[in-house]
């Protein structure tokens, strides 16, 4: 099992050097040793960032579910694959063994086939964190259908946009979902979304909350009766290495969400390899990632990465605050969790509640802690280290993106000495570069710049669904021959990276990427609104909160501002989802613009952060009087 459990820093450097000196030899070895192939590749890698085109393991044939499930049946058939921990702590947890997972995935796959789903068809999955979510993802992969999971907190209109963009043939949902003490009418949201989508032929509905819902005849089917009669055998569809596995939407700084396309072999190899190394997962460990499978973290590190390694992975349906803020720790104790992976926003929310909740629970099983999704501030890092890990569990601060498919810059637990707020070193095979504004690479240490990646890695997204040009423009146009991440970073004196945050108009709120454009579009639909601009400003728990500057049409100026604020947030909730609601709304006489008509968000950001002493270069500003007006009102 060479290179699979890197044990110390020296070994990391050794393996790292090998991986970048001869990437093809390196990845070929990993792929040979640790996966099940129906046919081996003809060529490990071909790539051209100018097109851009990247192919890994071309010519190989496989099915990822054979790697995630079938091959474990002989060695780990009775081992728990998934532990489902329900929203309500009084409902008992469900342990699904690899054998049971196999049967349930096959049944589900047969239902999909029976409803006419074939290789290459897109299936939208809009489900809460219940076993059917992981199972339906795997069932799609089993038959070669492309899943597009949409986080079940998105609104009907956001869901519709995604369904339409990838022309999904089917939607899989549930009657509703539990979220803390509330229930959410998911099927109602799907019905509303489908008013606008004409490609969807069927809706499969899991019964989760036993609610009375409307079923449209000939379109909607309850899932359970179909599963009951389906066979537990389903031959896996043999896929080519570069066949799409899934689409997952992520916000861009402009325009509609981007459907990132991930393909099969490279994604599998990289997510499995990173999972095992970063978290140092061992056979009997119980691993828990608190993300939702609606995000890339859940795809790669709840489903594919862990299952490929035959791990036991927890799916938690609920929220950290229900029934109280001790819930996470109760679950850690109950299932004796060994690796715990969460987001800085959750850590901050829990830290705010003090340590009483922690002290009630035995957390001694914890060996490794992880964070992902946004920069972790120093205070939260120490709180996590002191109180959760008791200074004994290394924190892996993992930097990566929907686009990268897997973890890119991270400590390897027990091997890489950690440093608060630093994602530390590039993972094996990853070649980062910091770039200056003129497009030149900044070499050496103690420097900062825009973070790029110079060389392909197996799990990188291959395109944006239906819009390859946009893929090229967004990621490969800013810097020649490099993938541009959209993040800024610094490299310290020993070569450790610290991610400083987005350098574009994506704002990360509670770990969720929000593009400014769709939110502004929602606001601008209000009849009284002329124009708007959104920026982020620091927030104790969410990391960033949203600040909206809104200019009213003349006809709207006499309206009650508090009512307007409510209506604007209502529009945002409907069109994007409640996570995108604005914390502050300031009505302004105009927005600062450049001569070419671009809104100068940089200035608005500074004002929102009350950091107005130096607004930077304002020479291109068309209307300085507007800036003064906005500042006078704030300060
Ligand atoms: C940010 C989540 C600092 C970053 C896997 C990135 C981070 C964006 C970290 C991608 C981290 C993610 N430290 N920033 N450890 N992890 N980010 O696509 O700005 O939801 O570009 O993928 O989150 O978010 P996404």
XYZ file of C-alpha atoms and ligand atoms in Angstrom:
660
model
C 0.000 0.000 0.000
C 2.640 2.465 -1.026
C 1.934 6.165 -0.740
C -1.394 5.527 0.879
C -0.772 6.502 4.444
C 1.790 9.223 4.558
C 3.196 9.215 8.045
C 5.546 12.132 8.457
C 6.631 15.338 6.809
C 9.696 13.866 5.187
C 7.625 11.155 3.604
C 5.204 13.801 2.381
C 8.022 15.672 0.666
C 9.320 12.470 -0.866
C 5.958 11.427 -2.249
C 5.201 14.988 -3.302
C 8.398 15.265 -5.293
C 7.702 11.985 -6.984
C 4.173 13.101 -7.836
C 5.236 16.306 -9.532
C 8.371 15.046 -11.228
C 6.527 12.292 -12.907
C 2.797 12.728 -12.429
C 1.803 10.060 -14.908
C 3.877 7.347 -13.322
C 2.707 8.419 -9.917
C -1.037 8.427 -10.629
C -0.830 5.283 -12.662
C 0.595 3.481 -9.660
C -2.173 4.729 -7.401
C -4.828 3.813 -9.945
C -3.406 0.322 -10.467
C -3.079 -0.570 -6.848
C -6.226 0.707 -5.267
C -9.113 0.456 -7.702
C -11.128 -1.991 -9.710
C -11.075 -1.540 -13.465
C -13.000 -3.353 -16.171
C -10.302 -2.274 -18.571
C -7.050 -0.423 -17.917
C -6.225 2.894 -19.612
C -4.260 3.406 -22.779
C -2.963 6.753 -21.676
C -2.664 8.207 -18.174
C -2.937 11.892 -19.016
C -3.364 14.209 -21.930
C -3.945 17.890 -21.405
C -4.014 21.301 -22.955
C -5.010 24.250 -20.792
C -5.468 26.494 -23.801
C -8.482 24.578 -25.070
C -8.895 23.642 -22.166
C -9.006 19.873 -22.365
C -7.887 17.391 -19.752
C -8.203 13.619 -19.909
C -7.120 11.163 -17.270
C -6.915 7.414 -17.713
C -8.256 7.564 -21.236
C -9.354 4.252 -22.585
C -10.079 2.847 -19.122
C -13.457 1.358 -18.300
C -15.036 1.088 -14.905
C -18.042 1.737 -12.786
C -17.468 3.863 -9.709
C -20.123 1.982 -7.718
C -18.207 -1.265 -8.148
C -15.359 0.539 -6.461
C -17.575 2.055 -3.785
C -19.650 -1.040 -3.064
C -19.206 -4.351 -4.904
C -15.541 -4.866 -4.262
C -16.084 -4.499 -0.518
C -18.748 -7.196 -0.405
C -16.261 -10.009 0.099
C -14.111 -8.302 2.682
C -16.480 -5.890 4.366
C -19.990 -6.997 3.459
C -21.262 -6.730 7.016
C -19.343 -3.608 7.859
C -21.426 -0.460 8.212
C -21.080 1.736 5.170
C -23.475 4.501 6.164
C -24.763 5.502 9.566
C -27.861 7.606 9.207
C -28.419 9.891 12.186
C -31.894 11.428 11.967
C -32.916 14.989 12.755
C -34.801 13.865 15.848
C -32.438 12.296 18.388
C -35.294 10.107 19.628
C -35.549 8.393 16.258
C -33.002 5.613 16.135
C -29.972 5.764 13.896
C -29.831 3.426 10.944
C -26.765 1.352 10.140
C -26.529 0.333 6.505
C -23.968 -2.356 5.779
C -22.116 -2.623 2.491
C -24.317 -5.588 1.574
C -27.484 -3.657 2.318
C -26.150 -0.649 0.485
C -25.521 -2.838 -2.525
C -29.075 -4.120 -2.508
C -30.625 -0.727 -1.990
C -28.553 0.933 -4.700
C -29.381 -1.867 -7.135
C -33.093 -1.650 -6.385
C -33.026 2.084 -6.864
C -31.043 1.744 -10.078
C -33.625 -0.711 -11.402
C -36.412 1.735 -10.607
C -34.571 4.429 -12.548
C -34.192 2.091 -15.494
C -37.818 1.099 -15.349
C -38.753 4.774 -15.533
C -36.735 5.108 -18.690
C -33.505 6.597 -17.362
C -30.504 5.639 -19.453
C -26.790 6.285 -19.545
C -26.103 9.979 -20.076
C -29.565 11.184 -18.945
C -29.556 13.877 -16.300
C -31.373 13.235 -13.047
C -31.957 16.033 -10.577
C -31.834 14.990 -6.928
C -33.511 17.347 -4.487
C -33.521 15.487 -1.199
C -32.770 16.099 2.461
C -29.903 14.254 4.163
C -31.631 10.890 4.295
C -30.157 7.581 3.062
C -32.101 7.866 -0.214
C -29.893 10.834 -1.101
C -26.660 8.827 -1.069
C -28.438 5.824 -2.526
C -29.956 7.739 -5.423
C -26.591 9.330 -6.203
C -25.022 5.880 -6.372
C -27.974 4.449 -8.297
C -27.456 7.068 -11.001
C -23.767 6.241 -11.124
C -24.619 2.547 -11.322
C -26.501 3.007 -14.592
C -24.409 5.837 -15.975
C -27.014 8.553 -15.498
C -25.555 11.947 -14.627
C -26.747 13.151 -11.246
C -27.280 16.779 -10.496
C -27.868 17.171 -6.789
C -29.450 20.472 -5.810
C -29.144 21.404 -2.142
C -32.614 21.110 -0.626
C -32.403 24.609 0.846
C -32.587 26.217 -2.587
C -35.823 27.870 -3.688
C -38.167 26.713 -6.450
C -36.770 29.223 -8.870
C -33.146 28.268 -8.147
C -34.118 24.628 -8.566
C -35.889 25.354 -11.854
C -32.849 27.197 -13.235
C -30.691 24.159 -12.529
C -33.161 21.624 -13.895
C -33.564 23.604 -17.092
C -29.884 24.239 -17.591
C -29.020 20.549 -17.692
C -32.362 19.412 -19.126
C -33.041 16.848 -16.438
C -35.412 14.060 -17.307
C -36.309 13.187 -13.752
C -36.448 14.724 -10.288
C -35.982 12.678 -7.131
C -37.350 14.332 -4.016
C -39.248 13.638 -0.807
C -42.632 14.732 0.487
C -40.825 17.042 2.864
C -37.874 17.372 5.166
C -37.181 17.838 8.851
C -34.954 20.673 9.842
C -34.651 21.160 13.583
C -38.166 21.741 14.865
C -39.483 22.679 11.436
C -40.631 20.760 8.405
C -40.153 21.939 4.846
C -42.516 21.168 2.008
C -39.985 19.947 -0.540
C -42.522 18.424 -2.912
C -44.388 21.742 -3.030
C -41.149 23.461 -4.031
C -40.532 20.866 -6.737
C -44.080 21.287 -8.077
C -43.572 25.016 -8.318
C -40.219 24.589 -10.044
C -41.640 22.124 -12.527
C -44.215 24.618 -13.764
C -41.312 26.036 -15.727
C -39.490 22.842 -16.730
C -40.722 20.778 -19.618
C -37.946 18.196 -19.800
C -38.927 16.404 -16.593
C -41.006 13.315 -17.263
C -41.130 11.768 -13.821
C -40.802 12.707 -10.186
C -39.916 10.037 -7.637
C -40.994 10.925 -4.123
C -39.562 9.404 -0.960
C -41.809 9.470 2.056
C -39.922 11.177 4.846
C -42.385 13.235 6.864
C -45.670 11.458 6.129
C -47.343 14.565 4.852
C -50.280 14.822 2.514
C -49.018 16.050 -0.801
C -50.364 16.391 -4.307
C -49.182 13.765 -6.757
C -49.517 14.548 -10.428
C -50.910 11.571 -12.201
C -48.562 9.954 -14.705
C -45.673 12.100 -13.541
C -45.208 11.561 -9.819
C -44.577 8.238 -8.081
C -44.009 7.261 -4.493
C -40.630 5.648 -4.310
C -41.183 2.968 -1.685
C -43.663 0.762 -3.568
C -41.410 0.849 -6.630
C -38.345 -0.096 -4.585
C -40.224 -2.896 -2.844
C -40.746 -4.803 -6.041
C -37.426 -3.989 -7.703
C -34.658 -6.541 -8.013
C -31.531 -6.326 -5.862
C -29.366 -7.151 -8.848
C -28.303 -4.507 -11.256
C -25.318 -4.993 -13.507
C -23.223 -1.841 -13.444
C -23.068 0.138 -16.654
C -19.516 0.082 -17.955
C -18.336 3.660 -18.187
C -15.433 5.241 -19.948
C -12.940 7.069 -17.771
C -13.994 10.457 -19.074
C -17.766 9.877 -19.083
C -19.504 12.488 -16.932
C -20.344 11.267 -13.448
C -22.207 14.303 -12.202
C -23.019 17.954 -12.576
C -22.921 20.205 -9.555
C -23.862 23.847 -9.736
C -21.778 26.560 -8.167
C -22.265 30.306 -8.131
C -20.278 32.484 -10.429
C -19.513 36.139 -10.020
C -21.814 36.896 -12.917
C -24.591 35.175 -14.758
C -26.416 32.006 -13.928
C -24.926 29.208 -11.822
C -22.262 27.108 -13.478
C -22.925 23.407 -13.870
C -19.499 21.973 -13.130
C -19.029 18.632 -14.852
C -16.998 15.944 -13.134
C -15.989 12.784 -14.899
C -15.546 9.264 -13.629
C -12.060 7.800 -13.266
C -9.949 10.773 -12.255
C -12.567 11.969 -9.791
C -12.718 8.552 -8.184
C -8.955 8.141 -7.892
C -8.355 11.563 -6.453
C -11.229 11.725 -3.958
C -10.411 8.259 -2.631
C -6.700 8.953 -2.338
C -7.158 12.334 -0.636
C -9.760 10.957 1.758
C -7.517 8.240 3.041
C -4.427 10.388 3.335
C -5.748 13.702 4.581
C -7.856 12.147 7.336
C -5.621 9.106 7.847
C -8.689 6.909 7.834
C -8.099 3.391 9.274
C -10.250 0.345 8.778
C -12.286 0.461 11.983
C -12.715 4.220 12.099
C -16.017 6.055 12.027
C -15.836 9.187 9.934
C -18.268 12.078 10.013
C -18.488 15.001 7.645
C -21.279 17.381 8.657
C -21.739 18.873 5.190
C -24.822 18.279 3.069
C -24.492 16.030 0.041
C -25.959 18.961 -1.891
C -22.475 20.494 -1.843
C -19.250 19.179 -3.298
C -17.919 18.379 0.174
C -20.715 15.885 0.592
C -20.242 14.369 -2.852
C -16.531 13.799 -2.426
C -16.173 13.276 1.309
C -19.448 11.773 2.476
C -20.191 9.545 -0.481
C -17.498 8.766 -3.021
C -14.190 9.176 -1.165
C -15.194 7.313 2.007
C -17.122 4.518 0.291
C -14.318 3.911 -2.169
C -12.151 3.206 0.855
C -14.697 0.927 2.483
C -15.152 3.452 5.286
C -18.031 3.984 7.682
C -19.464 7.402 6.914
C -22.156 9.256 8.852
C -25.017 11.142 7.261
C -26.641 13.603 9.640
C -30.064 14.902 8.742
C -30.329 17.671 11.302
C -28.738 20.921 12.369
C -26.097 21.661 15.031
C -28.571 23.557 17.218
C -31.349 21.005 17.537
C -32.533 20.031 20.063
C -29.679 22.079 21.494
C -26.123 23.092 20.717
C -24.797 19.849 22.151
C -26.099 17.785 19.244
C -22.813 17.412 17.368
C -21.027 16.272 20.509
C -23.804 13.896 21.394
C -23.414 12.292 17.964
C -19.637 12.127 18.282
C -20.015 10.301 21.576
C -22.839 8.046 20.405
C -21.099 6.782 17.284
C -17.533 7.130 18.618
C -16.542 9.342 15.749
C -12.834 9.274 14.879
C -12.617 11.879 12.128
C -14.843 14.931 12.272
C -15.028 17.342 9.332
C -17.047 20.552 9.487
C -17.113 24.214 8.457
C -15.720 27.271 10.252
C -19.178 28.811 10.407
C -20.419 25.837 12.440
C -17.405 26.060 14.730
C -18.042 29.738 15.368
C -21.717 29.142 16.057
C -20.858 26.377 18.532
C -18.062 28.360 20.162
C -20.506 31.148 20.870
C -22.492 28.758 23.053
C -19.537 28.105 25.332
C -18.025 24.804 26.389
C -20.793 23.483 28.645
C -22.233 21.362 25.880
C -18.868 19.857 25.128
C -18.169 18.955 28.693
C -21.254 16.781 28.877
C -19.909 14.424 26.244
C -17.048 12.023 25.836
C -15.108 13.170 22.807
C -12.105 10.951 23.387
C -12.702 8.984 20.177
C -11.754 11.997 18.047
C -8.418 11.604 16.283
C -8.589 14.098 13.435
C -10.553 17.321 12.985
C -11.153 19.005 9.665
C -12.511 22.265 8.338
C -13.570 23.361 4.892
C -15.479 26.003 3.002
C -13.973 29.319 4.022
C -10.953 30.700 5.805
C -10.959 29.766 9.486
C -10.136 32.628 11.807
C -7.553 32.211 14.512
C -10.000 32.315 17.411
C -12.212 29.596 15.948
C -9.163 27.475 15.119
C -7.957 27.581 18.728
C -11.390 26.952 20.133
C -11.669 23.872 17.947
C -8.173 22.711 18.850
C -8.475 23.357 22.603
C -12.004 22.254 23.305
C -12.933 19.701 20.700
C -9.589 18.103 19.924
C -8.131 18.787 23.406
C -4.937 19.709 21.568
C -4.466 16.072 20.608
C -6.324 15.917 17.319
C -4.635 17.651 14.392
C -6.815 20.104 12.477
C -6.733 19.629 8.734
C -7.744 22.958 7.215
C -8.610 21.752 3.730
C -8.773 24.252 0.889
C -10.527 23.234 -2.294
C -13.495 24.027 -4.540
C -16.476 22.540 -6.338
C -14.357 22.892 -9.445
C -11.383 21.011 -8.031
C -13.461 17.979 -7.016
C -11.126 17.116 -4.158
C -8.945 18.637 -1.454
C -6.036 20.653 -2.892
C -4.111 22.404 -0.132
C -4.191 20.780 3.276
C -2.216 19.305 6.075
C -2.013 15.525 6.109
C -3.080 14.502 9.581
C -0.134 13.602 11.842
C 2.369 14.259 9.031
C 2.110 18.009 8.423
C 2.644 20.259 11.437
C -0.407 22.524 11.512
C -0.460 26.289 11.817
C -3.635 28.203 12.735
C -5.425 29.714 9.707
C -3.073 28.012 7.258
C -4.165 25.320 4.840
C -0.428 24.576 4.791
C 0.959 22.498 1.907
C -0.265 21.409 -1.499
C -1.598 17.882 -1.501
C 0.338 15.231 -3.421
C 0.302 16.028 -7.130
C -0.937 19.595 -6.743
C 1.201 22.384 -8.161
C 0.041 25.791 -6.939
C 1.367 29.119 -8.155
C 0.869 32.644 -6.867
C 0.464 35.211 -9.619
C 0.829 38.957 -9.660
C -1.540 41.333 -11.386
C 0.551 41.361 -14.530
C 0.224 37.657 -14.956
C 3.657 36.738 -13.712
C 4.314 33.975 -11.269
C 5.642 35.157 -7.915
C 8.377 32.816 -6.819
C 9.906 32.420 -3.392
C 8.381 32.608 0.039
C 6.761 35.340 2.118
C 4.741 36.528 -0.845
C 1.091 36.816 -1.739
C -0.892 36.787 -4.941
C -3.653 35.152 -6.878
C -3.828 31.440 -6.467
C -3.510 29.323 -9.595
C -2.759 25.679 -10.311
C -0.176 24.952 -12.976
C -0.712 21.324 -13.739
C -3.822 19.145 -14.091
C -4.929 16.883 -11.269
C -7.259 13.920 -11.711
C -10.464 15.325 -10.171
C -10.596 18.717 -11.829
C -13.915 19.657 -13.458
C -13.692 19.179 -17.201
C -16.161 21.775 -18.360
C -19.272 23.775 -17.535
C -22.358 21.950 -18.693
C -23.399 23.338 -22.053
C -20.908 26.174 -22.035
C -17.299 25.244 -22.574
C -16.421 28.790 -23.551
C -17.493 30.017 -20.147
C -15.330 27.349 -18.536
C -12.369 28.635 -20.481
C -13.126 32.287 -19.807
C -13.701 31.810 -16.090
C -10.775 29.579 -15.201
C -8.171 29.615 -17.953
C -8.216 33.119 -19.388
C -6.868 35.221 -16.519
C -3.452 33.535 -16.485
C -1.854 31.807 -19.390
C -1.704 28.057 -19.110
C -2.977 28.020 -15.564
C -6.180 27.225 -13.755
C -7.240 30.334 -11.822
C -9.044 29.607 -8.564
C -10.585 33.028 -7.897
C -8.915 33.036 -4.471
C -6.042 35.046 -3.107
C -3.367 33.398 -0.971
C -0.099 34.037 0.757
C 2.877 31.762 1.156
C 4.815 32.083 4.392
C 8.493 31.624 5.091
C 8.329 27.823 5.066
C 6.078 27.585 2.022
C 2.783 27.166 3.882
C -0.261 28.604 2.154
C -2.915 30.704 3.763
C -6.026 31.381 1.736
C -7.005 35.003 2.126
C -10.391 34.828 0.395
C -12.085 35.437 -2.913
C -10.705 38.051 -5.241
C -13.843 38.097 -7.393
C -17.482 38.859 -6.678
C -18.287 35.576 -5.029
C -19.134 36.017 -1.344
C -18.941 33.116 1.058
C -21.696 33.239 3.666
C -21.706 30.467 6.262
C -19.494 28.489 3.927
C -21.895 28.783 1.003
C -20.714 30.400 -2.198
C -23.033 33.130 -3.273
C -22.538 35.002 -6.477
C -23.598 38.631 -6.337
C -25.379 38.525 -9.676
C -28.364 36.274 -8.908
C -29.039 38.130 -5.655
C -28.876 41.483 -7.357
C -31.153 40.163 -10.082
C -33.678 39.155 -7.442
C -33.556 42.597 -5.784
C -33.845 44.387 -9.080
C -37.092 42.631 -9.783
C -38.736 44.667 -7.066
C -40.805 47.301 -8.861
C -39.483 50.109 -6.670
C -35.814 49.229 -7.193
C -33.691 50.895 -9.834
C -30.368 49.260 -9.129
C -28.481 47.369 -6.466
C -25.078 46.064 -5.445
C -24.205 43.463 -2.867
C -20.993 43.135 -0.912
C -19.840 41.023 2.003
C -18.902 42.331 5.420
C -17.448 40.431 8.384
C -19.884 38.573 10.598
C -19.053 36.772 13.853
C -20.683 33.504 12.941
C -21.370 33.473 9.234
C -17.882 34.653 8.332
C -19.421 37.089 5.903
C -22.873 38.598 5.857
C -24.464 40.407 2.941
C -24.779 44.162 2.687
C -26.995 45.495 -0.058
C -26.884 48.992 -1.494
C -30.169 49.707 -3.192
C -31.150 52.657 -5.327
C -34.858 53.273 -5.654
C -36.773 54.460 -8.646
C -38.360 57.838 -8.168
C -41.721 56.210 -7.755
C -40.397 54.131 -4.892
C -38.751 56.832 -2.913
C -41.700 57.649 -0.756
C -42.219 54.020 0.290
C -41.673 52.868 3.852
C -38.105 51.611 3.980
C -38.689 48.866 6.541
C -41.414 47.369 4.395
C -39.187 47.597 1.354
C -36.428 45.786 3.192
C -38.808 42.965 4.052
C -40.074 42.727 0.492
C -36.560 42.655 -0.906
C -35.520 39.844 1.410
C -38.696 37.993 0.527
C -37.792 38.206 -3.158
C -34.308 36.918 -2.441
C -35.698 34.032 -0.397
C -37.978 33.077 -3.256
C -35.440 33.346 -6.017
C -32.204 32.256 -4.445
C -33.026 30.858 -1.027
C -33.008 32.032 2.589
C -29.215 31.726 2.886
C -28.890 34.719 0.576
C -30.952 37.142 2.665
C -29.310 40.510 3.317
C -28.301 41.462 6.835
C -28.186 45.138 5.965
C -29.904 47.152 3.294
C -28.923 50.726 2.695
C -30.960 52.865 0.321
C -28.693 55.141 -1.652
C -29.082 57.898 -4.191
C -26.830 56.038 -6.621
C -23.989 53.548 -6.848
C -20.324 54.374 -7.352
C -19.345 53.523 -10.909
C -16.360 53.556 -13.151
C -16.430 55.548 -16.322
C -17.173 52.402 -18.196
C -20.232 51.885 -16.054
C -18.986 49.136 -13.750
C -20.091 49.246 -10.150
C -17.057 49.760 -7.910
C -17.755 47.088 -5.360
C -14.358 47.513 -3.814
C -15.431 50.894 -2.461
C -18.802 49.611 -1.315
C -17.056 46.770 0.452
C -14.830 49.177 2.338
C -17.794 51.256 3.394
C -19.705 48.177 4.532
C -16.695 47.180 6.632
C -16.490 50.740 7.991
C -12.968 50.904 6.654
C -13.146 54.225 4.886
C -9.802 55.751 5.766
C -8.302 54.625 2.497
C -10.634 53.862 -0.342
C -7.790 52.999 -2.684
C -7.579 54.190 -6.231
C -10.675 56.241 -6.989
C -9.350 57.876 -10.116
C -11.665 55.921 -12.377
C -14.686 56.873 -10.300
C -17.329 58.683 -12.286
C -19.441 59.997 -9.435
C -17.423 60.739 -6.249
C -20.321 62.684 -4.737
C -22.314 59.452 -4.489
C -19.574 57.842 -2.424
C -19.520 60.768 -0.071
C -23.302 60.567 0.292
C -23.199 56.869 1.128
C -20.395 57.332 3.643
C -22.119 60.228 5.387
C -25.124 58.076 5.959
C -23.167 55.138 7.363
C -20.776 56.935 9.642
C -13.364 28.848 -0.048
C -15.964 23.976 -1.015
C -10.174 29.131 2.981
C -12.494 29.381 -1.173
C -15.067 22.754 -0.900
C -12.916 28.534 -2.348
C -11.718 28.070 1.656
C -14.381 28.349 -2.095
C -11.379 26.824 2.232
C -14.917 27.096 -2.729
C -10.381 26.815 3.257
C -12.910 26.509 0.723
N -9.813 27.991 3.578
N -11.116 29.199 2.025
N -10.018 25.696 3.898
N -12.134 25.878 1.637
N -12.676 27.832 0.741
O -16.961 25.525 -4.271
O -12.806 30.744 -1.381
O -18.277 25.497 -2.110
O -12.676 29.154 -3.593
O -16.117 24.305 -2.337
O -14.493 28.276 -0.670
O -16.204 26.799 -2.260
P -16.984 25.526 -2.787
